[in-house]
């Protein structure tokens, strides 16, 4: 049977161990004919030669073995031993020094050094020539020499024992005990060097390649097959462990790494790998213990010190983490990742300047380290240096264009920024951010993006033109200029634009195109792109733009023309459809399904026809807890049935859901009972979910959660249900219900969130009490309430609305809105600054709501006490960041008395709402 080289080597080793020297020689010789530099075959041929006394002939074999693979300690041992036997002491010492310089280690080297020392002493005492060698029998008799050899073997000094046996055989060649001793030692040497524990490099590399290509299951299969031939291979078990990690089979990975320890108990890398898996499992104490074992075996193991720091950091033991990173860097000063990790720990410890210094050190060592730029951005944002933070995030994204976390952080940093100078590169990045769809709410960054766009000369020119009340004669010229601004088109398509100058430009362009519709013989691609974006903008802002009587007349004419064409089996032009869709939603027309959907109108048709039709179907199957009977609840329901609130397109979600403990840590909430952190599968209630932004965000935030989202409005719930299905979120159930009826569920929740809801009830305290009763002891509740102080300008406007007798029809609301826009009154200007001013349903909620209560911090404190709730902290990290400079004590953010003082000094800080967390007493 023809054998492979590996099979021939194994046969040779078996024969060698069995004392069949000639058979072993045949196998080794055959291997060397095929591969003259095969390291194991050369080494074993050398051992055979030494075994029959041909030491000089063995040297070329040992030398070739070392040239082929200098990492095997036994190869060096055999070569040095042969040189010593030939009394080439200087050469032996030189080879020993070379082995040590290459980092080759092993117990045998110490024994070799002792032997070389013995021979040196013998030479100094010897008066004979250099070639004369001292024989042990010159000092001891045969019996004593054999006894010494036996004692050396017992003490593990095999080389010394071998030397004694060889001395005996030099004088007594047929001494049986010496021959048996040499034979036994020869077998032992072969066992150490050629008992093939590891597979040949080509087989091992094949296994490694499967792992590095991410083919983890195939790597496991191949690794298991290799173990049949190499059951004691540390390398195979290591790769099996890593492949199991890749597959998420963490217990199996730990089992594989423990197998390596059974083969090599002092294997520091195995403890390191076990620590990595334990940390991944969240078993931080056990991970730290494993890393400690690794560094006790290998004190200079910088990577283990670094990972131990990461485990301490995850435990919140920041001082211990920093100490571990310092140890890492003392061992490996150019370890960029350790500087980055140090920066995170320092940032978490509130030492922002030191953190920034650490990130800069990271980047000096590794300039293309995207994660370090991202972390630098976080630290700068926490310092309030938002524009510098934006630069850091932008650099991270230039290096790593699909870096989700950097996009999310950039989206967070963009909220509230108004740029002071142009930056075209940043425009491109924001455009990419919007393309991602799940990283940011477009509405949250619209003001920042617009502030950049308004530095563009093409937009500046047009804004100046329309501000002078000049009639737009040629809209195509303006649209051609604006077509150079892709970021503007994207913003128009996904959210209301909170800018009156741009709104005025779009209103005039819309009117001009409508007026000149008959003169457009053929619509250009630029015109169709603009009108598609405009129709999406107007649908999203719910047609908040006012229109003149001439426009209304022209729209009526256009509606009749389109209806007549369709009745004659003719199709209207995309231009006609898009201009109509910028004044009124297409699903409002009974002929909308007769349209042939072309590429030019596809986006608008989907948003204005297909999505609303899907919502109508979903509405039919939504469960209802109880018929709504409360009079105020019924009025509120009617408002939101007519105007589902708010209309939205894209949403910013967490990259991955986190356990409650992690969310609590990130939001810096103060728990009064740790029990909630142990809840693995939280039941969550969203009381008043609106159109789904709140429920979807929460469902994506909490790991293994089950969310029940309720609302009064079936229209809002249908919108929420459609978006939930669109995003593939599967852990939310929707139900129509009044908060007042929730007791009929006979269910308690771990977490309840109700934001912007209680203040629209007839008796907010009654609703709040119902929610508290539905909360488990130790559970968390997040509430959002209007601020009395921050909404004084809204109070004045609502009084004006009542005095003027203005109703809440769409026409009346648009007319009143135009009056506010033209007003110079301060409380009107404040209202214009609200993003809710730029969408019709949000305007209704802001100024025309059927019911509104407002609160103060002392009133909130009083309600919390009555309900048995303890304050845990405000939701907005931005507001908390503003609060801290003058409230530096650790407990200050959880002291409502201090917050009362702060709000009095900063009356508009809670212009949005008070949003805060509290915990129910156990």
Coordinates of N, CA, C and O in Angstrom, one line a residue, residues 1 37 65 98 137 139 141 170 190 239 249 371 376 426 436 454 457 576 662 668 692 701 768 818 837 889:
X1 N 0.9 -1.2 0.0 CA 0.0 0.0 0.0 C 0.9 1.2 0.0 O 1.8 1.3 0.8
X37 N 14.5 17.8 3.1 CA 14.6 18.6 4.2 C 13.5 18.4 5.3 O 13.2 19.3 6.1
X65 N 17.5 19.3 10.1 CA 16.2 19.4 10.9 C 16.0 20.8 11.4 O 14.9 21.4 11.4
X98 N 22.6 30.1 20.6 CA 21.8 30.4 19.5 C 20.3 30.0 19.8 O 19.4 30.7 19.5
X137 N 34.2 6.3 34.2 CA 34.8 5.1 34.9 C 36.2 5.4 35.3 O 36.8 4.6 36.0
X139 N 36.7 7.8 37.3 CA 36.5 8.3 38.7 C 35.7 7.2 39.5 O 35.8 7.2 40.7
X141 N 33.8 3.1 39.8 CA 33.8 1.7 39.3 C 32.5 1.5 38.5 O 31.6 2.3 38.6
X170 N 31.8 2.6 26.1 CA 33.2 2.9 25.5 C 34.2 1.9 26.0 O 35.1 1.5 25.3
X190 N 12.7 9.9 21.1 CA 11.8 9.8 19.9 C 10.4 10.2 20.3 O 9.7 10.9 19.6
X239 N -8.3 25.8 18.1 CA -9.1 26.2 17.0 C -10.6 25.8 17.1 O -11.5 26.5 16.8
X249 N -21.4 29.0 20.5 CA -21.5 27.8 21.4 C -20.4 28.0 22.5 O -19.3 27.4 22.5
X371 N -12.5 53.1 15.8 CA -13.2 53.1 17.1 C -12.7 54.1 18.1 O -13.4 54.7 18.9
X376 N -13.4 59.2 21.0 CA -13.0 60.5 21.2 C -14.2 61.5 21.0 O -14.4 62.4 21.7
X426 N -19.1 67.0 5.6 CA -20.1 66.6 6.6 C -21.5 66.4 6.0 O -22.3 65.6 6.5
X436 N -29.0 55.2 6.1 CA -29.0 54.0 7.0 C -30.4 53.7 7.5 O -30.7 52.5 7.9
X454 N -27.7 75.8 4.4 CA -27.9 77.3 4.1 C -26.6 78.0 3.9 O -26.6 79.2 3.6
X457 N -24.1 78.4 -1.7 CA -24.5 79.6 -2.5 C -25.8 79.4 -3.3 O -26.6 80.4 -3.4
X576 N -48.3 65.9 -13.4 CA -49.6 66.3 -12.9 C -49.9 65.5 -11.6 O -50.4 66.1 -10.6
X662 N -27.9 47.2 32.0 CA -27.1 48.0 31.1 C -27.8 49.3 30.7 O -27.2 50.3 30.7
X668 N -27.9 56.3 33.6 CA -27.4 56.8 34.9 C -28.6 57.0 35.9 O -28.7 58.0 36.5
X692 N -46.2 54.6 17.1 CA -45.2 53.5 17.2 C -43.8 53.9 17.4 O -43.0 53.0 17.7
X701 N -34.8 48.3 22.6 CA -33.8 48.7 23.6 C -33.6 47.6 24.6 O -32.4 47.3 25.0
X768 N -52.3 58.1 36.5 CA -51.0 57.7 37.0 C -51.1 56.6 38.1 O -50.3 55.7 38.2
X818 N -50.1 80.9 10.0 CA -49.6 82.0 9.2 C -49.6 83.3 10.0 O -48.6 84.2 9.9
X837 N -44.1 72.8 15.4 CA -44.7 73.9 14.6 C -44.8 73.5 13.1 O -45.5 74.2 12.4
X889 N -22.2 67.3 43.3 CA -22.3 66.2 44.2 C -22.9 65.0 43.4 O -23.8 65.1 42.6

